[in-house]
PDB file of C-alpha atoms in Angstrom:
ATOM      1  CA  MET B   1       3.245  68.013  21.429  1.00 70.00           C
ATOM      2  CA  LEU B   2       4.083  69.734  24.696  1.00 79.00           C
ATOM      3  CA  LEU B   3       2.487  68.466  27.892  1.00 81.00           C
ATOM      4  CA  ASN B   4       2.106  71.621  30.005  1.00 80.00           C
ATOM      5  CA  VAL B   5       0.102  70.193  32.895  1.00 82.00           C
ATOM      6  CA  LEU B   6      -0.815  66.695  33.995  1.00 88.00           C
ATOM      7  CA  SER B   7      -1.728  66.993  37.639  1.00 92.00           C
ATOM      8  CA  PRO B   8      -3.982  65.034  39.994  1.00 94.00           C
ATOM      9  CA  ILE B   9      -6.084  67.234  42.268  1.00 94.00           C
ATOM     10  CA  CYS B  10      -8.668  66.770  44.983  1.00 93.00           C
ATOM     11  CA  ASP B  11     -11.632  69.130  44.718  1.00 93.00           C
ATOM     12  CA  GLY B  12     -14.698  68.868  46.930  1.00 94.00           C
ATOM     13  CA  ASP B  13     -13.500  65.447  48.197  1.00 94.00           C
ATOM     14  CA  ALA B  14     -13.463  64.059  44.644  1.00 95.00           C
ATOM     15  CA  PRO B  15     -10.360  63.128  42.611  1.00 95.00           C
ATOM     16  CA  TYR B  16      -9.684  64.780  39.242  1.00 96.00           C
ATOM     17  CA  LEU B  17      -6.922  65.009  36.648  1.00 95.00           C
ATOM     18  CA  VAL B  18      -6.046  68.445  35.247  1.00 94.00           C
ATOM     19  CA  TYR B  19      -4.338  68.403  31.849  1.00 94.00           C
ATOM     20  CA  ASP B  20      -3.145  70.898  29.238  1.00 92.00           C
ATOM     21  CA  VAL B  21      -1.295  70.174  25.991  1.00 90.00           C
ATOM     22  CA  ASP B  22       0.079  72.364  23.221  1.00 87.00           C
ATOM     23  CA  VAL B  23       0.320  70.974  19.713  1.00 85.00           C
ATOM     24  CA  GLU B  24       2.246  72.303  16.753  1.00 80.00           C
ATOM     25  CA  ASN B  25       2.096  71.348  13.098  1.00 75.00           C
ATOM     26  CA  THR B  26      -0.911  69.095  13.481  1.00 74.00           C
ATOM     27  CA  GLU B  27      -4.568  69.266  12.641  1.00 76.00           C
ATOM     28  CA  GLY B  28      -5.548  67.605  15.928  1.00 75.00           C
ATOM     29  CA  SER B  29      -7.932  69.580  18.087  1.00 85.00           C
ATOM     30  CA  THR B  30      -9.066  66.828  20.456  1.00 91.00           C
ATOM     31  CA  ALA B  31      -7.192  64.545  22.807  1.00 92.00           C
ATOM     32  CA  THR B  32      -7.509  60.940  23.905  1.00 94.00           C
ATOM     33  CA  ILE B  33      -6.446  60.276  27.501  1.00 95.00           C
ATOM     34  CA  THR B  34      -5.651  56.722  28.549  1.00 95.00           C
ATOM     35  CA  PHE B  35      -5.112  55.514  32.120  1.00 95.00           C
ATOM     36  CA  VAL B  36      -2.916  52.469  31.516  1.00 95.00           C
ATOM     37  CA  ASN B  37      -3.888  49.444  33.616  1.00 94.00           C
ATOM     38  CA  PRO B  38      -0.777  47.297  34.163  1.00 92.00           C
ATOM     39  CA  SER B  39      -3.014  44.202  34.197  1.00 90.00           C
ATOM     40  CA  GLY B  40      -5.098  45.131  31.116  1.00 85.00           C
ATOM     41  CA  GLY B  41      -8.433  46.884  30.672  1.00 91.00           C
ATOM     42  CA  ASN B  42      -7.294  50.503  30.272  1.00 95.00           C
ATOM     43  CA  VAL B  43      -9.640  53.425  30.950  1.00 96.00           C
ATOM     44  CA  VAL B  44      -9.891  55.659  27.863  1.00 96.00           C
ATOM     45  CA  TYR B  45     -11.465  59.117  27.471  1.00 96.00           C
ATOM     46  CA  THR B  46     -11.856  60.241  23.837  1.00 95.00           C
ATOM     47  CA  ASP B  47     -12.676  63.484  22.012  1.00 95.00           C
ATOM     48  CA  LEU B  48     -11.550  65.721  24.870  1.00 95.00           C
ATOM     49  CA  PRO B  49     -10.504  69.359  24.440  1.00 94.00           C
ATOM     50  CA  LEU B  50      -6.748  70.036  24.553  1.00 92.00           C
ATOM     51  CA  SER B  51      -7.020  71.298  28.122  1.00 94.00           C
ATOM     52  CA  GLY B  52      -9.434  70.603  30.914  1.00 95.00           C
ATOM     53  CA  THR B  53     -10.258  68.624  34.019  1.00 96.00           C
ATOM     54  CA  ILE B  54     -11.634  65.086  34.052  1.00 96.00           C
ATOM     55  CA  LEU B  55     -13.013  63.012  36.892  1.00 96.00           C
ATOM     56  CA  TRP B  56     -10.563  60.320  37.986  1.00 96.00           C
ATOM     57  CA  PRO B  57     -11.635  56.877  36.701  1.00 95.00           C
ATOM     58  CA  GLY B  58     -13.592  54.888  39.272  1.00 94.00           C
ATOM     59  CA  ALA B  59     -14.873  58.058  40.949  1.00 95.00           C
ATOM     60  CA  ALA B  60     -18.395  59.443  40.593  1.00 96.00           C
ATOM     61  CA  VAL B  61     -20.166  62.660  41.561  1.00 96.00           C
ATOM     62  CA  ASP B  62     -23.839  63.574  41.693  1.00 95.00           C
ATOM     63  CA  GLY B  63     -25.507  66.434  39.805  1.00 95.00           C
ATOM     64  CA  SER B  64     -24.254  68.994  42.317  1.00 94.00           C
ATOM     65  CA  GLY B  65     -20.661  67.723  42.125  1.00 92.00           C
ATOM     66  CA  ALA B  66     -20.738  65.934  45.487  1.00 93.00           C
ATOM     67  CA  PRO B  67     -18.709  62.702  45.390  1.00 95.00           C
ATOM     68  CA  THR B  68     -20.628  59.437  45.481  1.00 95.00           C
ATOM     69  CA  ASP B  69     -17.925  56.855  44.674  1.00 94.00           C
ATOM     70  CA  TRP B  70     -14.134  56.526  44.869  1.00 94.00           C
ATOM     71  CA  PRO B  71     -11.760  54.039  43.231  1.00 94.00           C
ATOM     72  CA  GLY B  72     -10.708  51.244  45.577  1.00 92.00           C
ATOM     73  CA  TRP B  73     -13.927  51.463  47.638  1.00 92.00           C
ATOM     74  CA  ALA B  74     -17.418  49.906  47.490  1.00 92.00           C
ATOM     75  CA  PHE B  75     -20.523  50.769  49.512  1.00 92.00           C
ATOM     76  CA  VAL B  76     -21.661  47.422  50.964  1.00 93.00           C
ATOM     77  CA  GLY B  77     -24.197  46.869  53.738  1.00 93.00           C
ATOM     78  CA  GLY B  78     -24.382  50.553  54.591  1.00 92.00           C
ATOM     79  CA  GLU B  79     -20.627  51.117  54.920  1.00 92.00           C
ATOM     80  CA  TRP B  80     -17.597  51.788  52.737  1.00 92.00           C
ATOM     81  CA  VAL B  81     -15.250  48.813  52.375  1.00 92.00           C
ATOM     82  CA  GLU B  82     -12.045  48.372  50.407  1.00 90.00           C
ATOM     83  CA  ASP B  83     -12.605  46.973  46.911  1.00 89.00           C
ATOM     84  CA  SER B  84      -9.663  45.591  44.970  1.00 89.00           C
ATOM     85  CA  SER B  85     -11.460  45.614  41.597  1.00 87.00           C
ATOM     86  CA  ASP B  86     -10.264  49.117  40.704  1.00 88.00           C
ATOM     87  CA  ALA B  87      -7.625  49.682  43.390  1.00 88.00           C
ATOM     88  CA  TRP B  88      -4.985  49.952  40.619  1.00 92.00           C
ATOM     89  CA  LEU B  89      -6.347  53.450  39.979  1.00 93.00           C
ATOM     90  CA  ARG B  90      -4.998  54.580  43.374  1.00 91.00           C
ATOM     91  CA  ASN B  91      -1.405  53.532  42.616  1.00 91.00           C
ATOM     92  CA  PRO B  92       1.081  55.534  40.559  1.00 93.00           C
ATOM     93  CA  ILE B  93      -0.197  55.065  37.031  1.00 93.00           C
ATOM     94  CA  THR B  94       0.899  55.864  33.504  1.00 93.00           C
ATOM     95  CA  VAL B  95      -1.385  58.318  31.729  1.00 94.00           C
ATOM     96  CA  THR B  96      -1.027  58.746  27.974  1.00 93.00           C
ATOM     97  CA  ILE B  97      -2.364  61.755  26.084  1.00 93.00           C
ATOM     98  CA  GLU B  98      -2.685  61.338  22.343  1.00 91.00           C
ATOM     99  CA  VAL B  99      -3.328  64.138  19.884  1.00 88.00           C
ATOM    100  CA  ASN B 100      -0.731  63.363  17.254  1.00 78.00           C
ATOM    101  CA  PRO B 101       1.887  62.581  18.529  1.00 80.00           C
ATOM    102  CA  THR B 102       1.606  61.049  22.017  1.00 83.00           C
ATOM    103  CA  ALA B 103       2.939  62.041  25.439  1.00 86.00           C
ATOM    104  CA  SER B 104       2.992  59.936  28.612  1.00 87.00           C
ATOM    105  CA  ALA B 105       3.629  60.628  32.275  1.00 90.00           C
ATOM    106  CA  THR B 106       3.216  58.798  35.559  1.00 91.00           C
ATOM    107  CA  VAL B 107       0.767  60.345  38.004  1.00 92.00           C
ATOM    108  CA  SER B 108      -0.474  59.368  41.455  1.00 92.00           C
ATOM    109  CA  TYR B 109      -3.939  59.441  42.955  1.00 92.00           C
ATOM    110  CA  PRO B 110      -4.603  62.874  44.498  1.00 91.00           C
ATOM    111  CA  PRO B 111      -3.313  62.943  48.075  1.00 87.00           C
ATOM    112  CA  ALA B 112      -5.588  63.904  50.927  1.00 83.00           C
ATOM    113  CA  THR B 113      -5.229  67.403  52.343  1.00 86.00           C
ATOM    114  CA  PRO B 114      -6.770  68.979  55.444  1.00 87.00           C
ATOM    115  CA  SER B 115      -9.533  70.425  53.244  1.00 89.00           C
ATOM    116  CA  CYS B 116     -10.009  67.554  50.757  1.00 89.00           C
ATOM    117  CA  SER B 117     -10.009  63.794  51.303  1.00 87.00           C
ATOM    118  CA  ALA B 118     -10.731  62.019  47.957  1.00 86.00           C
ATOM    119  CA  ASN B 119     -11.905  59.064  50.083  1.00 88.00           C
ATOM    120  CA  PRO B 120     -15.305  57.993  51.381  1.00 89.00           C
ATOM    121  CA  PRO B 121     -16.459  59.810  54.528  1.00 85.00           C
ATOM    122  CA  GLY B 122     -14.475  58.694  57.565  1.00 73.00           C
ATOM    123  CA  ARG B 123     -12.079  56.513  55.560  1.00 67.00           C
ATOM    124  CA  GLU B 124      -8.344  56.813  55.022  1.00 62.00           C
ATOM    125  CA  ASP B 125      -6.398  55.761  51.956  1.00 58.00           C
ATOM    126  CA  PRO B 126      -6.348  51.977  51.681  1.00 53.00           C
ATOM    127  CA  PRO B 127      -2.892  50.458  52.109  1.00 52.00           C
ATOM    128  CA  PRO B 128      -0.950  49.902  48.902  1.00 51.00           C
ATOM    129  CA  PRO B 129      -1.062  46.364  47.557  1.00 49.00           C
ATOM    130  CA  SER B 130       1.849  44.206  48.647  1.00 48.00           C
ATOM    131  CA  SER B 131       4.637  43.502  46.216  1.00 45.00           C
ATOM    132  CA  GLY B 132       3.984  39.790  46.585  1.00 45.00           C
ATOM    133  CA  GLU B 133       7.505  39.179  47.883  1.00 47.00           C
ATOM    134  CA  ALA B 134       7.539  37.086  51.031  1.00 43.00           C
ATOM    135  CA  ARG B 135      10.175  37.864  53.636  1.00 46.00           C
ATOM    136  CA  LEU B 136      11.264  35.860  56.618  1.00 43.00           C
ATOM    137  CA  PRO B 137      11.185  37.741  59.899  1.00 46.00           C
ATOM    138  CA  ASN B 138      14.484  38.669  61.537  1.00 48.00           C
ATOM    139  CA  THR B 139      15.362  36.154  64.247  1.00 47.00           C
ATOM    140  CA  GLY B 140      18.345  35.416  66.471  1.00 50.00           C
ATOM    141  CA  THR B 141      20.702  37.937  67.993  1.00 54.00           C
ATOM    142  CA  GLU B 142      23.369  40.303  66.828  1.00 55.00           C
ATOM    143  CA  THR B 143      26.170  38.120  68.260  1.00 59.00           C
ATOM    144  CA  LEU B 144      28.924  39.782  66.267  1.00 57.00           C
ATOM    145  CA  THR B 145      28.013  43.199  67.673  1.00 60.00           C
ATOM    146  CA  TYR B 146      28.145  41.948  71.266  1.00 62.00           C
ATOM    147  CA  ALA B 147      31.441  40.108  70.646  1.00 61.00           C
ATOM    148  CA  GLY B 148      32.983  43.302  69.258  1.00 61.00           C
ATOM    149  CA  ILE B 149      31.887  45.315  72.282  1.00 70.00           C
ATOM    150  CA  ALA B 150      33.217  42.651  74.677  1.00 66.00           C
ATOM    151  CA  GLY B 151      36.559  42.519  72.851  1.00 66.00           C
ATOM    152  CA  GLY B 152      36.872  46.288  73.034  1.00 65.00           C
ATOM    153  CA  LEU B 153      36.225  46.234  76.792  1.00 70.00           C
ATOM    154  CA  VAL B 154      38.904  43.536  77.304  1.00 73.00           C
ATOM    155  CA  VAL B 155      41.469  45.626  75.394  1.00 69.00           C
ATOM    156  CA  LEU B 156      40.519  48.757  77.365  1.00 72.00           C
ATOM    157  CA  GLY B 157      40.827  46.836  80.652  1.00 73.00           C
ATOM    158  CA  GLY B 158      44.261  45.492  79.665  1.00 70.00           C
ATOM    159  CA  LEU B 159      45.512  48.969  78.800  1.00 71.00           C
ATOM    160  CA  THR B 160      44.258  50.298  82.141  1.00 75.00           C
ATOM    161  CA  VAL B 161      46.043  47.517  84.110  1.00 72.00           C
ATOM    162  CA  ALA B 162      49.277  48.115  82.159  1.00 68.00           C
ATOM    163  CA  ALA B 163      49.120  51.863  82.859  1.00 68.00           C
ATOM    164  CA  VAL B 164      48.559  51.294  86.597  1.00 73.00           C
ATOM    165  CA  ARG B 165      51.514  48.830  86.820  1.00 77.00           C
ATOM    166  CA  ARG B 166      53.793  51.209  84.923  1.00 76.00           C
ATOM    167  CA  ARG B 167      53.021  54.042  87.366  1.00 77.00           C
ATOM    168  CA  ALA B 168      53.601  51.717  90.322  1.00 75.00           C
ATOM    169  CA  HIS B 169      57.094  50.787  88.998  1.00 76.00           C
ATOM    170  CA  GLN B 170      57.995  54.423  88.319  1.00 76.00           C
ATOM    171  CA  GLY B 171      56.795  55.698  91.672  1.00 66.00           C
TER     172      GLY B 171
END
């Protein structure tokens, strides 16, 4: 199986995945596409043609194709707020296409462009989740740097004094 295209796109402010596979020596004429959730609960599309465009999981459009929902967001109390329940769909994610055999690739949520946002109206991409690693803030001073500079100035001053004394003895 040859994976020709596996590309996230933004179209009409909605996120999609464009795919195209070539198969040889197999009877398969449909594909299964799996968005692999690193925490479990994959999103699976079955019986798809071997090429096409699918709506990104967690997104929704109305009958005219206008977006009505985006992964990582929820409409609560009349405004769009970040929702962590499907935020994993906005991170780089492994997508597997199975016809017989299988191909996998890592794709990222479609980036915003000047003409297409793939986010709720007036909202920017939510920040990526933290890695969970805690770091202590940098404190103190760079004492070694200052000591090195001071030492260099002392040496330069000593060389200057020696040069002045040498000229005075010669003159």
